[in-house]
Each structure stands twice: as C-alpha cells, then as structure tokens.
Coordinates of C-alpha atoms in Angstrom, one line a residue:
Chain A
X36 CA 0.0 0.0 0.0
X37 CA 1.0 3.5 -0.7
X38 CA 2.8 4.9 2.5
X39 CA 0.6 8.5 2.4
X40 CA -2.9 6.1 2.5
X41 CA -1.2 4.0 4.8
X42 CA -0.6 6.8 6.9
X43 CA -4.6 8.2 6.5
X44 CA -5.9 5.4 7.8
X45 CA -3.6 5.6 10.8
X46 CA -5.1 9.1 11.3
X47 CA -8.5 8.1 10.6
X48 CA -8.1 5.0 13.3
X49 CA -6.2 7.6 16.1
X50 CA -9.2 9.6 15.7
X51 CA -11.8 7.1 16.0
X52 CA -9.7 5.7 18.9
X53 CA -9.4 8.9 21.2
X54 CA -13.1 9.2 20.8
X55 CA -13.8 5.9 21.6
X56 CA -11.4 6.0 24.6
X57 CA -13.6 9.1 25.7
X58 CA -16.9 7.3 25.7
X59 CA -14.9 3.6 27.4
X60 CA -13.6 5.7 30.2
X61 CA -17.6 6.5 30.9
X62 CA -18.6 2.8 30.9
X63 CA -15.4 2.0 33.0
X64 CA -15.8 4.3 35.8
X65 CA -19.3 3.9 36.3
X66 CA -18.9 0.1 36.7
X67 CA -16.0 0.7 39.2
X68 CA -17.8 2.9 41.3
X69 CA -21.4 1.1 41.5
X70 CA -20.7 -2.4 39.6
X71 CA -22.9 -1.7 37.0
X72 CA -23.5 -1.5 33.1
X73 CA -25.2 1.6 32.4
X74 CA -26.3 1.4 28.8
X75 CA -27.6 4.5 28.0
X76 CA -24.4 6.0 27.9
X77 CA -24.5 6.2 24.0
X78 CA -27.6 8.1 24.1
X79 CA -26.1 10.5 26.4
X80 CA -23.5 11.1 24.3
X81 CA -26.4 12.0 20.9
X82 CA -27.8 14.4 24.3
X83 CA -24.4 16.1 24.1
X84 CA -24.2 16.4 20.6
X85 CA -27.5 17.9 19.7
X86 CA -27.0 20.0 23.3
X87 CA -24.2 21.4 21.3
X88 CA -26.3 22.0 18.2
X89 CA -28.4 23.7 20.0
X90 CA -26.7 26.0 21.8
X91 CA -24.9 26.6 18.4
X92 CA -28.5 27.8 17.0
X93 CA -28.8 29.8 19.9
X94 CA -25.2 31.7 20.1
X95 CA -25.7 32.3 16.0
X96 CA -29.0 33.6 16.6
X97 CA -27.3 36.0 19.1
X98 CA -24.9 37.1 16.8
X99 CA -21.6 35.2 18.0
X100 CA -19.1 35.7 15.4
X101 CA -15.8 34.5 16.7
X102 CA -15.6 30.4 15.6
X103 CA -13.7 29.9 19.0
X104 CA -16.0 31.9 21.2
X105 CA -18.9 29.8 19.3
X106 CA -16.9 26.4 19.8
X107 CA -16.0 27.2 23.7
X108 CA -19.9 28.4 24.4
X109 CA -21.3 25.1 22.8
X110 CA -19.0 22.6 24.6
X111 CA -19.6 24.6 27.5
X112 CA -23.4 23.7 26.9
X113 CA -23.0 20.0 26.1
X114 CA -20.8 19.4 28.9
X115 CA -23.1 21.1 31.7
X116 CA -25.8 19.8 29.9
X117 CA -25.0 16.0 30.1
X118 CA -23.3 16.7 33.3
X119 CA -26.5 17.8 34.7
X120 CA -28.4 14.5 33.0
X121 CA -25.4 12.4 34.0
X122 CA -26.3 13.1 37.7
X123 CA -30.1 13.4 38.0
X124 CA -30.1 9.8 36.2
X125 CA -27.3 8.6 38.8
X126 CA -29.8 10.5 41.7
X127 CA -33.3 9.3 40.6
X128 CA -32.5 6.1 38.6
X129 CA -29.5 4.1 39.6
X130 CA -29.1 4.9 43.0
X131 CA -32.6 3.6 44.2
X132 CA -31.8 0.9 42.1
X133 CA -28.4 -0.3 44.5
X134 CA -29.5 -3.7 45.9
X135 CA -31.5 -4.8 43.1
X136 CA -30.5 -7.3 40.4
X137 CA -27.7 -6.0 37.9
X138 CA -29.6 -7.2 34.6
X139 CA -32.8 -5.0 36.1
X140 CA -30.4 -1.8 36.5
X141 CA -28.7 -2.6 32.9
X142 CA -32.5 -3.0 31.8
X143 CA -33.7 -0.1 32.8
X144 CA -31.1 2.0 31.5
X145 CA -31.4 0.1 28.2
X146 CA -34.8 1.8 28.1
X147 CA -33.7 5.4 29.0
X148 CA -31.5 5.1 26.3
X149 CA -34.1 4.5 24.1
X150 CA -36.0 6.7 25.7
X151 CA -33.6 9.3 25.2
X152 CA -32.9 8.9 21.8
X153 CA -36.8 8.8 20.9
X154 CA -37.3 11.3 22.9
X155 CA -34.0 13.4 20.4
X156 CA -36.0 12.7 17.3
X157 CA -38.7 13.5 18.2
X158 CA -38.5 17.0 20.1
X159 CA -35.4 17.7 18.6
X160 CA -36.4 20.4 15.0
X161 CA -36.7 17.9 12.5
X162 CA -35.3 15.6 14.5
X163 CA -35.4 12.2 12.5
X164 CA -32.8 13.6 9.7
X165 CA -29.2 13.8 10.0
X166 CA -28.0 17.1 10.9
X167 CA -24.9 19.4 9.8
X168 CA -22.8 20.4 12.5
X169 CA -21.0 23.7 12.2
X170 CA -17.4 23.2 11.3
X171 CA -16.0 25.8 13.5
X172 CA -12.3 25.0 13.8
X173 CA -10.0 26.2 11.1
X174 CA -10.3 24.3 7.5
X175 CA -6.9 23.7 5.7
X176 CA -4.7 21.2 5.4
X177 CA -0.9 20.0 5.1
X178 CA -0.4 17.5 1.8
X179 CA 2.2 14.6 1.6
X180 CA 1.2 12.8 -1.5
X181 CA -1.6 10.9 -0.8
X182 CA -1.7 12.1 3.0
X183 CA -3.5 14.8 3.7
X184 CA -3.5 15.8 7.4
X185 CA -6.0 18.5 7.9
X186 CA -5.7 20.6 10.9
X187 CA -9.1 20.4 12.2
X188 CA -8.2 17.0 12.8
X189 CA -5.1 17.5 14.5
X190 CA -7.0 20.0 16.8
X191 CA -10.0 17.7 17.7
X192 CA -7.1 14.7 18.3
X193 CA -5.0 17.2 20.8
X194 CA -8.2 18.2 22.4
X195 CA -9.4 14.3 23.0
X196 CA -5.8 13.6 24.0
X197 CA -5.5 16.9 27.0
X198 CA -9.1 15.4 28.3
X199 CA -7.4 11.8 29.0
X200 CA -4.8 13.4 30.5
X201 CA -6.8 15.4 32.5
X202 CA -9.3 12.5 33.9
X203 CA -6.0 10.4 34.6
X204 CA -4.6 13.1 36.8
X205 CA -7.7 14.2 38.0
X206 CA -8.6 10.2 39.0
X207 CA -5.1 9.3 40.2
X208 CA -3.7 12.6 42.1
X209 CA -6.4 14.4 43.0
X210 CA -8.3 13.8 46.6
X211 CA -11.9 13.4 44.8
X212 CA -10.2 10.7 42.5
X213 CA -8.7 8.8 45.6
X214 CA -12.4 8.9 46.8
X215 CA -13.5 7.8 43.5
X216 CA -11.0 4.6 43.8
X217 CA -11.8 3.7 47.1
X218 CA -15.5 3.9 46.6
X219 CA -14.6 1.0 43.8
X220 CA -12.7 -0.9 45.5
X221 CA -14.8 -1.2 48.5
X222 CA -17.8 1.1 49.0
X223 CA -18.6 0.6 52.2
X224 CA -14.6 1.0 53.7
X225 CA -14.8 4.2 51.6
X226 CA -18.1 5.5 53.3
X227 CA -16.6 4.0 57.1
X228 CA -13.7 6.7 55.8
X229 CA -16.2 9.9 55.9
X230 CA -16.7 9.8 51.9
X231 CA -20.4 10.8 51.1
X232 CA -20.8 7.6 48.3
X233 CA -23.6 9.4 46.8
X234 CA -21.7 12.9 45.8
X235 CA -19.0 10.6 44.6
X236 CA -21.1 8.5 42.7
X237 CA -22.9 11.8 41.3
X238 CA -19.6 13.1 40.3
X239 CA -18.8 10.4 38.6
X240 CA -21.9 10.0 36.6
X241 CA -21.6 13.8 35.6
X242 CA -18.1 13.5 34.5
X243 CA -18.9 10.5 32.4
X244 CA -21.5 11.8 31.1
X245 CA -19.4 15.0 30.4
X246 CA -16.7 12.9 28.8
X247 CA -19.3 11.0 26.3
X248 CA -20.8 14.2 25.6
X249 CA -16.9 15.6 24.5
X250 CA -16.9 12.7 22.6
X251 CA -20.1 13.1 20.7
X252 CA -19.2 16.6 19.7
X253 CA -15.7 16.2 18.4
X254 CA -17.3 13.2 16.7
X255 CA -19.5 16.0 14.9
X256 CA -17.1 18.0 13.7
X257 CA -15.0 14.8 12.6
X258 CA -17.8 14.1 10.3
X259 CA -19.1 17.6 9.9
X260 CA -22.4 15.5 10.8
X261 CA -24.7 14.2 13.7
X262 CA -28.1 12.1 13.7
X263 CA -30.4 10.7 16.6
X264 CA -28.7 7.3 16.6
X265 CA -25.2 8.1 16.7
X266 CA -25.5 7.0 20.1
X267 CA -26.6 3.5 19.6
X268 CA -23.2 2.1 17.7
X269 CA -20.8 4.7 20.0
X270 CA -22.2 3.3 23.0
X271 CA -21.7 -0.1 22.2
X272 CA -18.4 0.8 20.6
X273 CA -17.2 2.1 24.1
X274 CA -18.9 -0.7 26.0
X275 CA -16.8 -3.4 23.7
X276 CA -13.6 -1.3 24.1
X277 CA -14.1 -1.2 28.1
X278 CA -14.6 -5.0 27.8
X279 CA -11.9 -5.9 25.7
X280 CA -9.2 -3.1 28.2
X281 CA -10.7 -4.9 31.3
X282 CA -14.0 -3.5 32.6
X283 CA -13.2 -1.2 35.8
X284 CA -9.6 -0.3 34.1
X285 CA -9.1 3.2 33.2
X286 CA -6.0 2.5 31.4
X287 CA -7.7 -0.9 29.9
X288 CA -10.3 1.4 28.5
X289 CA -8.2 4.0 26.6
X290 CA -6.3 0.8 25.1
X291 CA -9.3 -0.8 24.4
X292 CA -10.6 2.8 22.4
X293 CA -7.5 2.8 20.3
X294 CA -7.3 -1.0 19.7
X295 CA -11.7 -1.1 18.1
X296 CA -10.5 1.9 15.9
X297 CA -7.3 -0.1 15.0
X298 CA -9.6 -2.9 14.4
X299 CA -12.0 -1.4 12.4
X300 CA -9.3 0.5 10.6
X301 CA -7.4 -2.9 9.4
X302 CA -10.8 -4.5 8.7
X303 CA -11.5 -1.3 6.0
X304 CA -8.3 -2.3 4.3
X305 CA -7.8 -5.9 4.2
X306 CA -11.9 -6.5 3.4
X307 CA -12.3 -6.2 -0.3
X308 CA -15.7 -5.6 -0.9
X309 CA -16.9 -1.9 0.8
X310 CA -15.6 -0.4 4.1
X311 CA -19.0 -0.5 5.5
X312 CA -17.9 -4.7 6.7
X313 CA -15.3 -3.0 8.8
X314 CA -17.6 -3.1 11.9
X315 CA -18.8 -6.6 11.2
X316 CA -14.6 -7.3 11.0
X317 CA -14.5 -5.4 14.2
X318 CA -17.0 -6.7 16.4
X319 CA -16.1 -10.6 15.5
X320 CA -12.0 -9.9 16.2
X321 CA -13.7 -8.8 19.8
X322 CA -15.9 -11.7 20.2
X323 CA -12.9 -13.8 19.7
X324 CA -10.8 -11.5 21.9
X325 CA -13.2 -11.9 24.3
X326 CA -13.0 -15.7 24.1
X327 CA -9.4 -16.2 24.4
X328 CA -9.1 -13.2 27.2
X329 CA -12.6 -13.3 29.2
X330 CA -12.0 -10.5 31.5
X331 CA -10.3 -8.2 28.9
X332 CA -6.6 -7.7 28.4
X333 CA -5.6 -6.3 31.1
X334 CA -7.2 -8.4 33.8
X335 CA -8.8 -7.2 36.4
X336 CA -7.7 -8.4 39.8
X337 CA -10.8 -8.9 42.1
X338 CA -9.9 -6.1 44.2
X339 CA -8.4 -3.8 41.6
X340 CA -10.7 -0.8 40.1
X341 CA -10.4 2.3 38.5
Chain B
X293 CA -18.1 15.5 78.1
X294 CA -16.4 14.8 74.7
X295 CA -16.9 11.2 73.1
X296 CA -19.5 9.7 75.2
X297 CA -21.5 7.0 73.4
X298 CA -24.9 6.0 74.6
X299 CA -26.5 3.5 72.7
X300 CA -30.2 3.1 74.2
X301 CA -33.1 0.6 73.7
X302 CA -31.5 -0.3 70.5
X303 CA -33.3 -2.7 67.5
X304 CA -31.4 -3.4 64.4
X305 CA -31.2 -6.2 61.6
X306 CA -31.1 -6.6 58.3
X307 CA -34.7 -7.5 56.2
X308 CA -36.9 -7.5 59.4
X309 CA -35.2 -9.6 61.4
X310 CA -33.7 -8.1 64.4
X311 CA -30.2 -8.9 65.4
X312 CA -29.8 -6.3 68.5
X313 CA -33.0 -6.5 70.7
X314 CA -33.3 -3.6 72.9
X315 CA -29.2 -3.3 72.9
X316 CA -28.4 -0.5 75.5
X317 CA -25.0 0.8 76.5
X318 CA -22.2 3.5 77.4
X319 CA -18.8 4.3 76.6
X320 CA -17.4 6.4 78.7
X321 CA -15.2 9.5 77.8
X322 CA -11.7 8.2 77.9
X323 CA -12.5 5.2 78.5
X324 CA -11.9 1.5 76.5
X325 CA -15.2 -0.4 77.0
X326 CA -15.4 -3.5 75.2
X327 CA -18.4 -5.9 74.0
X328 CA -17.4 -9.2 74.4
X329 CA -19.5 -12.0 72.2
X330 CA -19.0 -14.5 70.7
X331 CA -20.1 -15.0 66.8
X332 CA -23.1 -14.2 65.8
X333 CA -23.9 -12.6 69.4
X334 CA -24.4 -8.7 67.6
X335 CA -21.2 -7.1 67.9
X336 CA -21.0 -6.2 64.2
X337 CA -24.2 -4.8 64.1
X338 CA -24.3 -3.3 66.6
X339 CA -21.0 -1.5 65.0
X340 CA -22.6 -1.3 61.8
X341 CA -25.9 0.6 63.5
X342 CA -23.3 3.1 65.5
X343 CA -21.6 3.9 61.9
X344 CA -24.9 3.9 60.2
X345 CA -24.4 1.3 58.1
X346 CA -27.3 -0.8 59.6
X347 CA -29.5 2.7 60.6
X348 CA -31.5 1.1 63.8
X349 CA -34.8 0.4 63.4
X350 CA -36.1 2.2 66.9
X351 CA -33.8 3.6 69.7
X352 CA -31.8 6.2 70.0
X353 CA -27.9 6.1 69.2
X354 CA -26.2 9.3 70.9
X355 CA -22.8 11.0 70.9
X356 CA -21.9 14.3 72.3
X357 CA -25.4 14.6 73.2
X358 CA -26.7 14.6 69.4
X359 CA -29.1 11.7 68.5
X360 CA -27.0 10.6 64.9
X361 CA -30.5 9.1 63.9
X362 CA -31.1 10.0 60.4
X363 CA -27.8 10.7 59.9
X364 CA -25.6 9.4 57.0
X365 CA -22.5 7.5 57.9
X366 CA -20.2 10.5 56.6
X367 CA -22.3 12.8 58.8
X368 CA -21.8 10.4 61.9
X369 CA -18.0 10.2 61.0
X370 CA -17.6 14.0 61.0
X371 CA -19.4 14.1 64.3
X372 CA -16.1 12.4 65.6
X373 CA -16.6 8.7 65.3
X374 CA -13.6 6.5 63.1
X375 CA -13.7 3.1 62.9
X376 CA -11.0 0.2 62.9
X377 CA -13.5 -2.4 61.0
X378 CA -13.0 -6.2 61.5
X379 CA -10.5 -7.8 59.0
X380 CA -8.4 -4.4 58.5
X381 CA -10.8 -4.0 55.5
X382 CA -7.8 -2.0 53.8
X383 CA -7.4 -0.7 49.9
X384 CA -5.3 -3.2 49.1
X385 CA -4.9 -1.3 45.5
X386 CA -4.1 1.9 47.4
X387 CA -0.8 2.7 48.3
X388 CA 0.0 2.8 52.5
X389 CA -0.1 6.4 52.3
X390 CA -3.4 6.6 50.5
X391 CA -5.1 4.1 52.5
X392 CA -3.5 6.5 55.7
X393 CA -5.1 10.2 53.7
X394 CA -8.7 8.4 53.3
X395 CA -8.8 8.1 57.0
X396 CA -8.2 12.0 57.3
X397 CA -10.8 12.2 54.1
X398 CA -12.5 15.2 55.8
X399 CA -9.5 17.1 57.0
X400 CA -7.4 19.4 54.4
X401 CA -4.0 18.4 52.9
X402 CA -2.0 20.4 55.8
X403 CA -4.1 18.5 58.8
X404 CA -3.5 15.0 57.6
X405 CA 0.3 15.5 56.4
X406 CA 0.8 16.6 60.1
X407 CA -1.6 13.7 61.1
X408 CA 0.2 10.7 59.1
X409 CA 3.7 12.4 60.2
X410 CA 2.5 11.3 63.6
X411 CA 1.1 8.1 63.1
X412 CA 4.7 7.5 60.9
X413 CA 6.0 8.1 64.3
X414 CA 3.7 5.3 65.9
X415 CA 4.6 2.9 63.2
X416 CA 7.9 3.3 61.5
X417 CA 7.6 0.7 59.4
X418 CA 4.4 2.3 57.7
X419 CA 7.0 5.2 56.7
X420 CA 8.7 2.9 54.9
X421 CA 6.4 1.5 52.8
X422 CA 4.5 4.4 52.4
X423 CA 4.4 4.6 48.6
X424 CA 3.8 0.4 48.3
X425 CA 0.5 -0.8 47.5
X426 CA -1.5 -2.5 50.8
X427 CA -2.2 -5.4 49.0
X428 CA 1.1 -6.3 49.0
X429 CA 2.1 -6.3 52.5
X430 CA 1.6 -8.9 55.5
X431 CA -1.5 -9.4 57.8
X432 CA 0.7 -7.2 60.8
X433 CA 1.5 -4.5 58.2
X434 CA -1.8 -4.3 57.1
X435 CA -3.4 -4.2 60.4
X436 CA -0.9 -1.4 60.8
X437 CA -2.2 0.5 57.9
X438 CA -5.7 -0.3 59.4
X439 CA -4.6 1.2 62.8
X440 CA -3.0 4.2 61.5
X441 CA -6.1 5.1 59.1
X442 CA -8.3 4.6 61.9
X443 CA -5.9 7.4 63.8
X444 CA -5.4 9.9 60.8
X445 CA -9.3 10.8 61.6
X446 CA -8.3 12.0 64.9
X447 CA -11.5 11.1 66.4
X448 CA -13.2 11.1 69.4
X449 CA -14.7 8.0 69.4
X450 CA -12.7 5.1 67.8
X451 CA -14.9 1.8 67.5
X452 CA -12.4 -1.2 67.3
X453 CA -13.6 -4.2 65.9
X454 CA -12.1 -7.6 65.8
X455 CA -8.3 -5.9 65.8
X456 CA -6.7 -9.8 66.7
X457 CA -8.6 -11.7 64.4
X458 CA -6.2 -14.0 61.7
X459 CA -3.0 -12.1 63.7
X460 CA -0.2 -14.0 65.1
X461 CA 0.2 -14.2 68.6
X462 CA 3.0 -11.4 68.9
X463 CA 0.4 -9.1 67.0
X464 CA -1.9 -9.4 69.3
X465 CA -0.2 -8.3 72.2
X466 CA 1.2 -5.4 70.3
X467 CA -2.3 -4.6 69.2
X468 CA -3.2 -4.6 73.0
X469 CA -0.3 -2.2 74.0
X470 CA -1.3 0.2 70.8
X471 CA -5.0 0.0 71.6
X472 CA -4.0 1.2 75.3
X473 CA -1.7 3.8 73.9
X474 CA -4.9 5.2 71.8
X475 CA -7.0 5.5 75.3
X476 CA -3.9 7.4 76.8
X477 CA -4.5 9.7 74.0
X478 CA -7.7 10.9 75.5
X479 CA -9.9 9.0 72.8
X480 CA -12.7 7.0 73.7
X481 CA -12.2 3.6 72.9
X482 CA -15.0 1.2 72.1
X483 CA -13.7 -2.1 71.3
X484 CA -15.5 -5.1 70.0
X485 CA -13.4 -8.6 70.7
X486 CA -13.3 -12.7 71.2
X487 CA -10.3 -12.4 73.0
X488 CA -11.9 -12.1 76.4
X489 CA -8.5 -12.3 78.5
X490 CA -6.1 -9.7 76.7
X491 CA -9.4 -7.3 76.1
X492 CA -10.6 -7.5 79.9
X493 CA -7.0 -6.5 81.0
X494 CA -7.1 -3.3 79.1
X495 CA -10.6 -2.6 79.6
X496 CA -12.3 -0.3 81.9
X497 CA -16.1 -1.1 81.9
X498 CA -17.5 -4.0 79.6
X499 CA -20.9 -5.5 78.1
X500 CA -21.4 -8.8 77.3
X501 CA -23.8 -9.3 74.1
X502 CA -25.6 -12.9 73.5
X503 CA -28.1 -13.3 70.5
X504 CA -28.3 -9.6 70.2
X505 CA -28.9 -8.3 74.2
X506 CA -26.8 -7.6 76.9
X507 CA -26.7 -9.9 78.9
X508 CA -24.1 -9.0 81.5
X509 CA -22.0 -5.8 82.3
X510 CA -20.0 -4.4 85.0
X511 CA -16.2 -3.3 85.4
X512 CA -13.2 -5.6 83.9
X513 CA -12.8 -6.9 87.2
X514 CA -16.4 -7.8 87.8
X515 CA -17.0 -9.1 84.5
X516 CA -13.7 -11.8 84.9
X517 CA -15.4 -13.2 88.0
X518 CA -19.1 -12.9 86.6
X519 CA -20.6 -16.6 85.8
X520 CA -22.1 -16.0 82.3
X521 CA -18.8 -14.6 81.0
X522 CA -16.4 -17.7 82.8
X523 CA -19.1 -20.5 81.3
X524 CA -19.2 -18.9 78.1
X525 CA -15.2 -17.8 78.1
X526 CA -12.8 -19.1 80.6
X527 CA -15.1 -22.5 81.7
X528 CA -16.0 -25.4 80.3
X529 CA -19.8 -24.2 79.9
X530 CA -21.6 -24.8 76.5
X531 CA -20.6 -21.9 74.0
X532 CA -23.4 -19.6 73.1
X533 CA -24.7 -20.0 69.5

C-alpha cells in the first residue's frame, strides 16, 4: 500500500480511537464505582451532541461571530448539559436501584437510552434527519502525497488527548479521585472513611457523562455530521472497548478505544468488498478477543478498580 | 463531656429480622469499654448501627449529646466517630499512604500530612512502605495500615472491631499495647473482641452481648469473676450460638 494512504488510515483510526477512549472511560468508571452497566451512555452522548447544536443555534441567533467563542460556548453547553443528566439519572434512577439485580439496572437504563434517543428525534427540529454540525475549527490542510493531514483534525485529536490526561490526573492525584478509587474498591470501607458515596457517585456520573458528551461533539465535527442514533453504535463501541481493556480499568479502557479503531481500521483495508464490513470485522476480532481473554486484556484483579 | 457514646433501647437487623434486641450501653469518655461475644452474638451490628451502616430500626444512638438518627454515615464520622473495622478492610490497591489520607478524608491536605507524620511516628515501618500498594504487604503490616487510618481521623470516638482476628500471637499483644496507647491519647475507645482475657486487661467497663442483648455488664474486674462470662469464656460451659 501506498505509505501517504497507509498513513490516512492511521489518522483516521487515532481519531476514532481517542473518541472511543472518551466514551470507554464512561462505561469503566461507572462500573468501578457502582458495579454496573449503564447502557444509556451512547444516548447520552447523541444528548451532548445535539446539546451542542443547539446552543450553536442559539449563540448564532445571538450574533456570535468568533468560531472559538462559538466552539468554547457550545462545549460549554454539552458538557453542563449531560453533566447535569449524568447526575439526575445517577440521583433518581440508579441509586434507588443499589440492591437490586444487575440485569434489572442494565434493563432499565437500556430503556432510558431509548428513551432518550426517541425522545431526540422526536423533540429535537426535524429531528429524525441527519443534521450538519458547524465546522467551526479552522479548515486547511498540510499534503504529503496521498496524505493529507488536515488541521481540524489535528485539533480535535489534541483536544481528546488533554481530556485523557486530564481525567487520569484528576482520578489518580487528586483527593476526589482517591475517593473515587476507594469507593470502587470497596464502598462501604470508603463510606466508614467519611466519603459521602452518593456525591462521589454523582460526580462520577456527571463526568462521564461529560466525557461522552466531549466525545459526541468532536465526533461532529470529525464528520461535519450528527443524527439521533449516533449514540446507539458509540455506545456499544465504548462498551466493547471497556470490555476488551478490562471492565473497571481506566488504562484498559483507553487501550481498548484505540485497539476497536485499530480494528476497524485494518478491517477497511484488508476486506475487499466496501468499508462499511469494517464493523462486522471489528465486532467478530472482539468476540474472539473476548473468548481467548474473558475478562479483557488487562485483567482485572478482584480487588483492583479504577 | 467529649466522646460519650450511649447506645439506648437499641433494635437493628437486616430485612426484618432483628439482630440487636433492645441493645443498651455507654462508653465512657476516655475510657476503652469493650463488647465481648461471641459469633453471631451482635457485635458487628451493633458496630454497623453506630456507623450507620445498619441505621437502627427504633432507639436512639447518641454522641456528644446529638441523637445521629437520620444521619448518614459520613455525617456520623464527621461528628467524631472512626472506625478500625473487622478484618483491616484495607485498599489493598491503594498505596499505605493513600489508605492513611482516606482516614483523614474530611481534613485538608496540611491537617493530615501533620496527622500521618505522627502516626509514621507510631509505626515506622508504615513510613517505609508508604508509597507500596497494601495489598502487598503482610497481615501485621496491614493491620498497621488499618490502625493508623483509623488514627489519621483524629477522632473522638474510635470503634475497634475484631483488631486480633487472623494475627499472630505477637500481633496481638502489640495490638493490645497500641490499643491502650490510643486511650492514653484521650480518645474514647470502644472495642468489640473474642479475645476475652487480653481485652478484659485493658478494659475499663465491659458488656457482654448474647443473641443480640446484653446480657451482662459491670467493670473488667467484675465481669472476669461474673458466671455467664467464665461459662461462656474461661469455663467449660456450652458456648453460646
């Protein structure tokens, strides 16, 4: 293969894979702190997106100019927004539900994601079409042959990359993310310690939920594009790579990100009939990563969380 | 006076069924008192019901003078109360000094370096492992780590439970000795053991719990010569169930 495609499908797979990464970390730290699969987390991500749109409508309507101003106000939006959703559905939902039966918690949130999404197309302006979103990052790109490396994409990559970083440090140096840990390792320790569980938990729900929502928007302006359902593959995207990384692994769930992108991305080239069998490729190299490695790649020790 | 525990006309249980029937007791200011039990008798709950954990069904549970009903456990721990639990129950994926900076979750970063600078004094060893993970360390380090995050709270009330259990012999009696150096602190020990001998001698005042009521109390002294506590402890009487 020609060494400047080669190398666009290595960008196209890094920027699949910090997106991913962004919506496995969700799925990872919401089953360390409460044990639990909360499957709704794609359609919190569409929330975010179409959060974003909105408030995009909204700042243009008020005669925003400045792309960056525009950009900061709408991620702003999404990330308060889904914050604030991230929480109330931690509050009302999944917290009443600690005690009962795992599969009726990872029902239930199977139906508020449907709920959610429904509930996008249908309130949401024409709702049921896909939907531009507003390139607001500078166009232009850098050429090598066949590479092209545009510099939106290089932005929304940098971006994706800072929030990792940021969650890392935020989860392994900072005293709420010590609280966070211990609450997964062993809740009731954690709450003998003075911790209030349920602001933890909170805070962790919103800044999941904040994270997919980040995700769901620089997935927009990847694309240029957002729709109702977005949420439906993302989420189970994220859920697979948080699987495959070791569910309750932070690390394990960034790896696990980059490696479905990387998976998807070989699956587009090696498949010889359309690119659109790359997920099929995808999800069947997980089933069998999944059978030779059944609690991920990086295995979870019993006690070992977040 | 600071740290007094009353625990009056106590029930608690789990689904309906009560394990502590009409549980009522004191722990002095100062003092270590110590619920003696055997398996099964209550002492956990009744633990778990002065942490909040297991809220009591009816009763009052009161420290300082405040009735803690209603309260959540990270209210009642901020009220002054820190608790050793039964089998260390330490993050073993935590490094020494982490599991040490969650007991002093409520106090700032200044307060609990000055804090774990002092219990590093107490336990030297803990110094030196501060930055290895818990998990990794023996039964007498980790009940170490235990101690010492029990201590970083700097409470008034410090509710022991179980410290010998799975320890060798040695590590009990240096348990013992630290336990004592706690009281001398001026903190109010409550202490929940099976080791009747080694607790009575460092006890003050005791209660004996049996299917989840008191069945006995009185002063160390009385309760080594009381029958209930020699048949169930020292004599050849039927264990309790």
């Amino acid at each position: 293969m020609d060494i400047g495609l080669a190398g666009q499908y290595v960008l196209n797979g890094l920027m699949l894979g910090i997106i991913y990464a962004m919506v496995a970390v969700g799925f990872t730290l919401f089953f360390g702190v409460l044990d639990i699969i909360k499957f709704s987390h794609g359609d919190v991500l569409t929330v975010g997106a179409f959060t974003a749109l909105a408030a995009y409508a909204g700042v243009t309507a008020l005669g925003l100019q400045s792309p960056w101003l525009i950009l900061g106000v709408i991620a702003l939006a999404a990330i308060a927004g889904t914050a604030v959703l991230g929480a109330l559905i931690a509050r009302f939902l999944i917290m009443p539900m600690r005690g009962a039966p795992p599969i009726n918690v990872l029902l239930l949130t199977l139906m508020l994601g449907t709920a959610l999404r429904e509930s996008v197309r249908l309130f949401y302006p024409n709702g049921s079409n896909p939907k531009m979103f507003p390139r607001l990052l500078p166009g232009g790109a850098a050429n090598f042959g066949r590479f092209t490396l545009r510099y939106d994409s290089v932005l929304i990559f940098v971006a994706g990359v800072a929030v990792i970083v940021g969650v890392s440090l935020l989860i392994n140096r900072s005293k709420l993310g010590l609280a966070i840990r211990a609450v997964a390792q062993d809740a009731e320790t954690a709450r003998v310690m003075g911790i209030d569980l349920e602001a933890v938990v909170l805070f962790t729900f919103a800044l999941g939920s904040a994270l997919a929502a980040l995700a769901g928007v620089m997935n927009g302006m990847y694309y240029s594009e957002i729709n109702f359902n977005m949420g439906l593959l993302l989420g189970l995207i994220g859920f697979s790579a948080a699987i495959i990384g070791g569910l309750g692994n932070i690390y394990g769930a960034i790896l696990g990100g980059f490696l479905f992108a990387a998976l998807q991305t070989i699956g587009a080239v090696l498949l010889p009939v359309s690119s659109a069998y790359k997920d099929v490729f995808a999800f069947a190299a997980v089933i069998v990563l999944m059978a030779w490695r059944p609690t991920g790649l990086i295995a979870e020790k019993s006690s070992e969380r977040v | 006076m600071s740290g007094r525990l009353a625990v009056e006309n106590v029930f608690a249980g789990y689904d309906r069924t009560d394990v502590l029937t009409d549980v009522s007791l004191v722990a002095e200011p100062g003092r270590i008192t110590c619920i003696l039990g055997s398996n099964g008798s209550g002492k956990s709950t009744l633990i778990r019901a002065i942490l909040g954990l297991t809220p009591p069904r009816t009763g009052r549970i009161v420290f300082n003078g405040h009735d803690l009903a209603g309260r959540d456990t990270h209210q009642i721990i901020r009220a002054g109360i820190a608790c050793i639990p039964e089998g260390r129950k330490v993050f073993s994926r935590l490094t020494v000094a982490e599991n040490l900076r969650l007991g002093a979750y409520q106090a700032g970063n200044e307060v609990a370096r000055e804090r774990m600078a002092r219990v590093y004094g107490i336990f030297p060893r803990l110094a030196e492992r501060a930055g290895q993970f818990t998990g990794t360390m023996s039964g007498g380090e980790q009940a170490m780590v235990s101690i010492g995050r029990g201590l970083m709270a700097a409470p008034k009330l410090l509710l022991i439970d179980e410290p010998s259990l799975g320890l060798s012999p040695l590590f009990v009696k240096e348990n013992f000795s630290v336990i004592r150096r706690i009281q001398e602190l001026g903190i109010t020990v409550l202490l929940v053991e099976q080791n009747v001998r080694q607790t009575l001698a460092i006890a003050h005042y005791g209660y004996v719990l049996m299917q989840g009521r008191v069945v006995a109390s009185g002063t160390a002294a009385e309760l080594v010569e009381n029958e209930e506590v020699r048949q169930a402890y020292f004599g050849d009487g039927v264990r309790p169930a």
